[in-house]
Amino acid sequence: MLKRVLLANRGEIALRVQRTCRELGIETVAVYSDADRNALHVRNADAAVHIGPGPATESYLVIEKIIDAAKQTGADAIHPGYGFLSENAAFADACEEAGIIFIGPPASAMQALGDKISARKLMEEAGVPVVPGANDIDADDVATATKEAERIGLPLLVKAAAGGGGRGIRLVESMDELETAMRASGREAETSFGNATIFLEKYVEPARHIEVQLIADNHGNVRTYGERECSVQRRHQKLLEEAPSVAVTPEIRAQLCEAAANVAKSAGYRNAGTVEFLMDASGTFYFLEMNARLQVEHPVTELVYGVDLVAQQLAVAAGEAFEDGDESPQPVGWSIECRINGENPFHNFAPSLGVVEHVEAPLGPGTRFDSMLFDGLDVPIFYDSMLGKLIVWAETRDDAVKRMRRALNDLVIAGIQTNIPFHLALLDHPDFISGEISTSWLESHFKMPEMPADDPRQRDALVVAALAAEMARANGHDAVASAPISGWQRSSRATAVHLRTRDGGLRGWHRGIASS
Ligand code: MV4
């Protein structure tokens, strides 16, 4: 078993991993940037190491700083969370070189899957269905690309081999658009990833984004935990996820899980991972890509399968084998997750930053809130806008929707704007209720209602936001000074020591060593 795990991440996912570690008696080490000096993941850890300024490129993304922090605190393993270094093969290698267990797949599997063309070829060999397409396209050879496009048929997508998160993708609806799309995709990929290699795929539309959770131990066993439905997206950002999917029958689930297990086996995969599929209206599915990390939306799987995926990650990272071999369990009930973002849904989802004056997490049956929020948090500008995830479980989808509406109305976040009104509108949309959604549904069929002029929630939020702005001005815009001391009291933390700011002032309570 692991003794001390360093969390190479921040926010809700660092807290999520810490919680399981504490349950298992594993010590945790936090790393933090200047902007996260006051963050909950720092206060909640047994030890914390300061790793630099707010921008992630100078802190959470610096491999040497993370490895040094692990050595300095005697951590025997590193959990990368999602984003940041989680799918960075050089980081996995650096951990291995330092004799530290990387809680994730081997660098070789990351590399094989990170290149979308190599992943497609691997899957074709393994007999996993991939979207009809062309793998080896020379960006300057439009004549060959045109022949391949005629074979594949239109519409098609030009994609970047190094792509991800929707970057480098171009839609081609008529042949005369092909050359422009190839150039645009290659250019964007070169700028974003330093690799202009492109490939072609038939455009599957309408399609659902269905993904399969799996976890592989170091002894050749792969466990699959069914599917998540992630079709509700805006600009390649998932907003709501559920498990299971209304479109997946037990027969399709068995096929999806078998294909996902084959993906993992053919890539030499280990630890938790997710295989993304596109599924058309007939239930035909195609491999899209594999995400070599624990994902944001993993809780919906945890709730319908009754498992702790982080506990399983820690166990397999320590070398434990699955006792029951390849057995894949079935989902029970229904789970929905809403991503709660600091943004204004009434103004085109513009980011909303500032001090969270007050937060009340929803409680009650089947309700979970994984979040970094606390009263007085000054949401940093350096990271993404996700403040937390509201997750519910109920026996049926209908009950889960009702429970989510209740929980969203119970959730109070005062001081900044959030997308809670968006989620409430989404849950009332007839297409969502009937489950008739696809990856393009939100952007083509959903329209955010106008902000009701007399909505007391909105009115209160505006008043609190104005007061918060006034307080921030009075405090000279100092993010640290604007955090009220009352949010710091954690009387249960027997091993607390004082955390001091740069000017030596007392800022609150902190477990273990604070190093900076
Ligand atoms: C596709 C597709 C349709 N056909 N590939 C977008 C991000 C990247 N992971 C793959 N993406 C897509 N690839 C083919 N051949 C539609 C999308 C897509 C999408 C996929 C999953 C979730 C949301 C999406 C939103 C728009 C497009």
XYZ file of C-alpha atoms in Angstrom, residues 90-479:
390
model
C 7.608 13.083 -20.104
C 6.130 13.571 -16.633
C 5.316 9.868 -16.269
C 8.914 9.135 -17.333
C 10.321 11.699 -14.871
C 8.386 10.051 -12.036
C 9.780 6.652 -12.957
C 13.342 8.022 -13.146
C 12.927 9.535 -9.675
C 11.670 6.215 -8.285
C 8.193 7.617 -7.675
C 5.046 5.735 -8.703
C 3.010 7.643 -11.311
C -0.663 6.907 -10.628
C -1.656 6.479 -14.255
C -0.686 4.603 -17.399
C 2.888 4.003 -18.581
C 4.423 6.709 -20.802
C 4.430 4.271 -23.741
C 0.623 3.837 -23.593
C 0.155 7.609 -23.314
C 2.264 8.149 -26.406
C 0.521 5.436 -28.427
C -2.895 6.913 -27.576
C -1.903 10.593 -27.621
C -1.221 10.464 -31.356
C -4.697 10.004 -32.875
C -3.364 8.368 -36.038
C -1.281 5.833 -34.107
C -4.332 5.188 -31.884
C -6.541 4.624 -34.978
C -4.032 2.151 -36.435
C -3.716 0.322 -33.119
C -7.507 0.001 -32.890
C -7.882 -1.161 -36.508
C -5.366 -3.941 -35.739
C -7.204 -4.858 -32.532
C -10.528 -5.112 -34.376
C -12.075 -2.131 -32.564
C -14.403 -0.210 -34.917
C -12.987 3.181 -35.972
C -14.700 5.859 -38.087
C -14.053 5.284 -41.823
C -11.196 7.590 -42.772
C -7.676 8.054 -44.124
C -4.685 7.901 -41.787
C -1.697 8.884 -43.902
C -2.437 12.238 -45.460
C 0.328 14.569 -46.642
C -0.843 18.103 -45.831
C 0.553 19.379 -49.183
C -0.833 16.571 -51.342
C -4.360 17.802 -52.040
C -4.785 15.470 -55.038
C -4.361 12.304 -52.930
C -6.471 13.782 -50.137
C -9.243 14.485 -52.674
C -9.181 10.841 -53.845
C -9.371 9.659 -50.229
C -12.210 12.121 -49.536
C -14.169 10.734 -52.506
C -13.720 7.213 -51.133
C -14.789 8.231 -47.594
C -17.686 10.427 -48.731
C -18.901 13.809 -47.543
C -19.321 15.420 -45.133
C -15.992 14.657 -43.495
C -13.723 16.075 -40.838
C -10.083 17.056 -41.133
C -8.488 16.303 -37.773
C -5.050 16.846 -36.261
C -3.008 13.776 -35.212
C -1.913 15.618 -32.065
C -5.422 17.014 -31.561
C -7.618 16.984 -28.531
C -10.394 19.053 -27.062
C -11.700 19.881 -30.515
C -8.615 21.801 -31.652
C -7.508 21.404 -35.245
C -10.879 20.022 -36.407
C -12.410 21.332 -39.666
C -15.686 20.293 -41.298
C -15.698 19.682 -45.056
C -19.156 19.685 -46.685
C -18.108 20.065 -50.334
C -14.899 19.054 -52.134
C -13.858 22.647 -52.840
C -13.555 23.225 -49.073
C -11.044 20.398 -48.602
C -7.808 22.266 -49.349
C -8.692 25.228 -47.117
C -9.736 22.881 -44.297
C -6.478 20.917 -44.580
C -4.395 24.088 -44.377
C -6.416 25.525 -41.479
C -6.301 22.282 -39.500
C -2.561 21.820 -40.092
C -1.796 25.424 -39.146
C -3.865 25.267 -35.955
C -2.278 21.944 -34.991
C 1.215 23.301 -35.635
C 0.523 26.321 -33.404
C -1.225 24.359 -30.635
C 0.790 21.148 -30.591
C 3.897 21.731 -32.728
C 2.742 18.943 -35.036
C 0.892 19.683 -38.309
C 0.061 16.036 -39.163
C -3.583 15.596 -40.190
C -6.000 12.784 -41.055
C -9.525 12.460 -42.458
C -12.658 10.930 -40.940
C -16.226 10.603 -42.124
C -18.392 13.049 -40.168
C -20.773 11.018 -37.994
C -23.810 13.204 -37.349
C -26.038 13.147 -35.422
C -23.970 11.237 -32.894
C -23.774 10.791 -29.177
C -20.569 11.040 -27.196
C -20.483 7.829 -25.196
C -17.442 6.945 -23.103
C -16.499 3.795 -21.224
C -14.701 3.884 -17.880
C -12.116 1.208 -17.307
C -9.339 0.364 -14.946
C -6.482 -2.008 -15.684
C -4.230 -3.580 -13.077
C -0.544 -4.376 -13.629
C -1.313 -8.070 -14.147
C -3.290 -7.983 -17.390
C -6.794 -7.651 -15.910
C -9.125 -4.962 -17.242
C -12.329 -4.004 -15.459
C -14.913 -1.942 -17.330
C -17.553 0.193 -15.620
C -20.051 0.802 -18.383
C -20.756 4.052 -20.172
C -21.253 7.717 -19.498
C -23.371 9.890 -21.783
C -21.496 13.161 -22.398
C -23.298 14.640 -25.399
C -24.309 17.898 -23.669
C -21.373 20.101 -24.628
C -20.718 23.682 -25.551
C -17.565 24.493 -27.534
C -16.102 21.078 -26.626
C -16.712 21.766 -22.934
C -18.882 19.149 -21.275
C -21.558 20.664 -19.063
C -23.684 17.732 -17.922
C -22.907 14.031 -17.878
C -24.959 11.025 -16.899
C -24.642 7.306 -16.354
C -25.954 5.144 -17.825
C -27.008 6.467 -21.276
C -30.657 6.335 -22.422
C -29.371 5.083 -25.791
C -27.339 2.128 -24.519
C -29.043 -1.248 -24.133
C -27.421 -4.040 -22.093
C -26.376 -5.625 -25.424
C -24.714 -2.439 -26.694
C -23.124 -1.934 -23.264
C -21.531 -5.376 -23.445
C -20.151 -4.576 -26.922
C -18.866 -1.154 -25.823
C -17.164 -2.644 -22.774
C -15.579 -5.409 -24.801
C -14.264 -2.899 -27.345
C -12.946 -0.640 -24.545
C -11.154 -3.545 -22.864
C -9.547 -4.404 -26.224
C -8.406 -0.789 -26.582
C -6.732 -0.958 -23.152
C -5.115 -4.321 -23.809
C -3.764 -3.390 -27.237
C -2.237 -0.153 -25.861
C -0.597 -1.849 -22.847
C -2.772 0.351 -20.686
C -2.674 0.474 -16.894
C -4.692 2.281 -14.229
C -7.901 4.286 -14.850
C -8.754 5.397 -18.358
C -11.697 6.323 -20.545
C -12.422 5.208 -24.086
C -14.482 7.733 -26.079
C -16.893 6.508 -28.726
C -19.236 8.197 -31.165
C -22.568 6.386 -31.433
C -25.044 7.007 -34.238
C -28.845 6.723 -34.088
C -28.723 3.002 -35.000
C -26.483 2.169 -32.034
C -23.396 1.680 -34.229
C -20.343 2.985 -32.407
C -16.825 4.004 -33.386
C -13.647 4.484 -31.358
C -12.753 8.191 -31.134
C -9.898 8.447 -28.634
C -8.746 7.241 -25.256
C -8.233 9.619 -22.352
C -5.327 8.439 -20.245
C -6.509 9.879 -16.925
C -9.264 9.974 -14.354
C -11.900 12.289 -15.809
C -13.903 15.172 -14.389
C -17.122 13.178 -14.783
C -15.907 9.988 -13.033
C -18.363 10.443 -10.087
C -21.455 9.442 -12.116
C -19.798 6.080 -12.741
C -18.882 5.782 -9.056
C -22.509 6.296 -8.036
C -24.126 3.773 -10.402
C -21.441 1.121 -9.839
C -20.958 1.754 -6.108
C -17.181 2.040 -6.406
C -14.428 4.471 -5.451
C -12.367 4.822 -8.614
C -9.591 6.717 -6.831
C -9.251 3.885 -4.307
C -8.919 1.475 -7.232
C -6.335 3.719 -8.879
C -4.273 3.735 -5.689
C -4.597 -0.025 -5.280
C -3.514 -0.932 -8.801
C -0.711 1.660 -8.684
C 0.591 -0.156 -5.588
C 0.609 -3.390 -7.604
C -2.557 -5.044 -6.318
C -4.347 -7.412 -8.698
C -8.095 -7.535 -9.263
C -9.310 -10.620 -7.436
C -12.220 -11.347 -9.707
C -10.325 -11.150 -12.975
C -12.109 -9.595 -15.913
C -15.610 -9.522 -14.414
C -17.524 -6.367 -15.370
C -20.394 -5.329 -13.085
C -23.733 -3.720 -14.097
C -25.010 -0.215 -13.255
C -27.665 0.376 -10.583
C -29.985 3.394 -10.780
C -29.122 6.678 -12.475
C -26.596 9.428 -11.866
C -26.297 12.955 -13.286
C -23.472 15.460 -12.879
C -23.748 19.209 -13.499
C -20.502 21.126 -13.840
C -20.848 24.342 -11.867
C -18.807 27.038 -13.599
C -18.037 30.634 -12.627
C -19.626 32.200 -15.683
C -22.688 34.201 -16.645
C -25.115 32.106 -18.724
C -27.202 35.232 -19.439
C -24.214 36.911 -21.102
C -22.905 34.221 -23.434
C -21.202 32.339 -20.562
C -18.666 35.116 -19.960
C -16.267 34.216 -17.123
C -17.294 35.523 -13.715
C -14.488 35.931 -11.211
C -14.161 37.438 -7.766
C -14.806 36.629 -4.151
C -17.286 33.899 -3.286
C -18.939 35.642 -0.367
C -20.993 32.701 0.715
C -21.505 29.106 -0.317
C -24.031 26.529 0.849
C -23.602 23.014 -0.489
C -26.749 20.997 -1.118
C -27.214 17.998 1.159
C -29.771 15.228 1.367
C -30.425 11.856 -0.238
C -28.240 10.913 -3.190
C -26.529 14.304 -3.318
C -22.788 14.918 -3.706
C -20.927 18.180 -4.252
C -17.245 17.901 -5.211
C -15.958 21.430 -4.958
C -13.086 23.733 -4.076
C -15.391 26.478 -2.783
C -15.388 28.066 0.659
C -16.670 31.355 2.028
C -14.223 34.058 1.023
C -12.465 32.203 -1.815
C -11.154 34.639 -4.399
C -11.483 32.585 -7.604
C -8.088 32.836 -9.341
C -7.958 33.996 -12.960
C -5.232 31.533 -13.932
C -7.194 28.294 -14.102
C -10.400 26.996 -15.635
C -13.825 28.249 -14.633
C -15.101 25.061 -12.977
C -15.950 25.673 -9.323
C -17.305 22.257 -8.548
C -19.519 19.405 -9.641
C -22.985 18.689 -8.368
C -23.736 14.987 -8.655
C -26.939 13.133 -7.795
C -27.994 9.506 -7.722
C -31.580 8.190 -7.804
C -33.308 4.974 -8.779
C -34.529 6.210 -12.173
C -33.510 8.926 -14.645
C -36.745 10.805 -13.989
C -36.061 10.812 -10.244
C -32.433 11.835 -10.816
C -33.597 14.846 -12.877
C -35.995 15.870 -10.102
C -33.294 15.431 -7.491
C -30.851 17.510 -9.535
C -33.400 20.347 -9.850
C -33.858 20.290 -6.081
C -30.113 20.199 -5.419
C -29.403 23.035 -7.893
C -31.973 25.170 -6.102
C -30.394 24.300 -2.736
C -26.912 25.257 -3.927
C -26.063 28.834 -2.930
C -23.013 30.528 -4.448
C -23.096 34.255 -3.676
C -20.696 36.878 -4.956
C -20.041 35.601 -8.459
C -22.243 34.457 -11.345
C -22.605 30.737 -11.994
C -24.200 28.572 -14.662
C -26.812 27.185 -12.215
C -29.633 28.940 -14.177
C -28.370 27.218 -17.345
C -28.581 23.789 -15.732
C -32.107 24.475 -14.445
C -33.209 25.494 -17.955
C -31.477 22.461 -19.491
C -33.219 20.057 -17.101
C -36.587 21.533 -18.144
C -35.965 21.186 -21.897
C -38.232 18.555 -23.529
C -35.349 17.157 -25.645
C -33.200 16.646 -22.567
C -36.075 15.111 -20.644
C -36.764 12.639 -23.473
C -33.025 12.018 -23.891
C -33.067 12.984 -27.576
C -29.705 14.705 -27.634
C -26.497 14.593 -29.666
C -23.117 16.339 -29.575
C -24.487 19.232 -31.641
C -27.845 19.490 -29.835
C -26.935 22.131 -27.255
C -25.428 24.583 -29.727
C -28.092 24.042 -32.406
C -31.328 23.496 -30.428
C -30.961 24.954 -26.956
C -31.521 28.632 -26.315
C -30.785 30.097 -22.910
C -33.898 31.922 -21.661
C -33.625 35.630 -20.837
C -32.772 36.470 -17.247
C -36.086 36.971 -15.448
C -36.260 40.619 -14.354
C -37.914 39.740 -11.057
C -35.945 36.618 -10.119
C -35.063 37.082 -6.430
C -32.050 34.735 -6.747
C -30.617 36.898 -9.484
C -31.393 40.110 -7.627
C -29.705 38.845 -4.463
C -26.728 37.649 -6.473
C -26.311 41.085 -8.048
C -26.480 42.828 -4.661
C -23.945 40.442 -3.160
C -21.674 40.828 -6.190
C -21.777 44.624 -5.842
C -20.948 44.366 -2.137
C -18.126 41.931 -2.890
C -16.665 44.303 -5.475
C -16.861 47.146 -2.950
C -15.061 45.035 -0.330
C -12.394 44.051 -2.815
C -11.805 47.750 -3.587
C -11.611 48.570 0.143
C -9.042 45.798 0.498
C -6.929 47.100 -2.362
C -7.751 44.129 -4.623
C -5.602 41.887 -2.456
C -6.817 38.350 -3.048
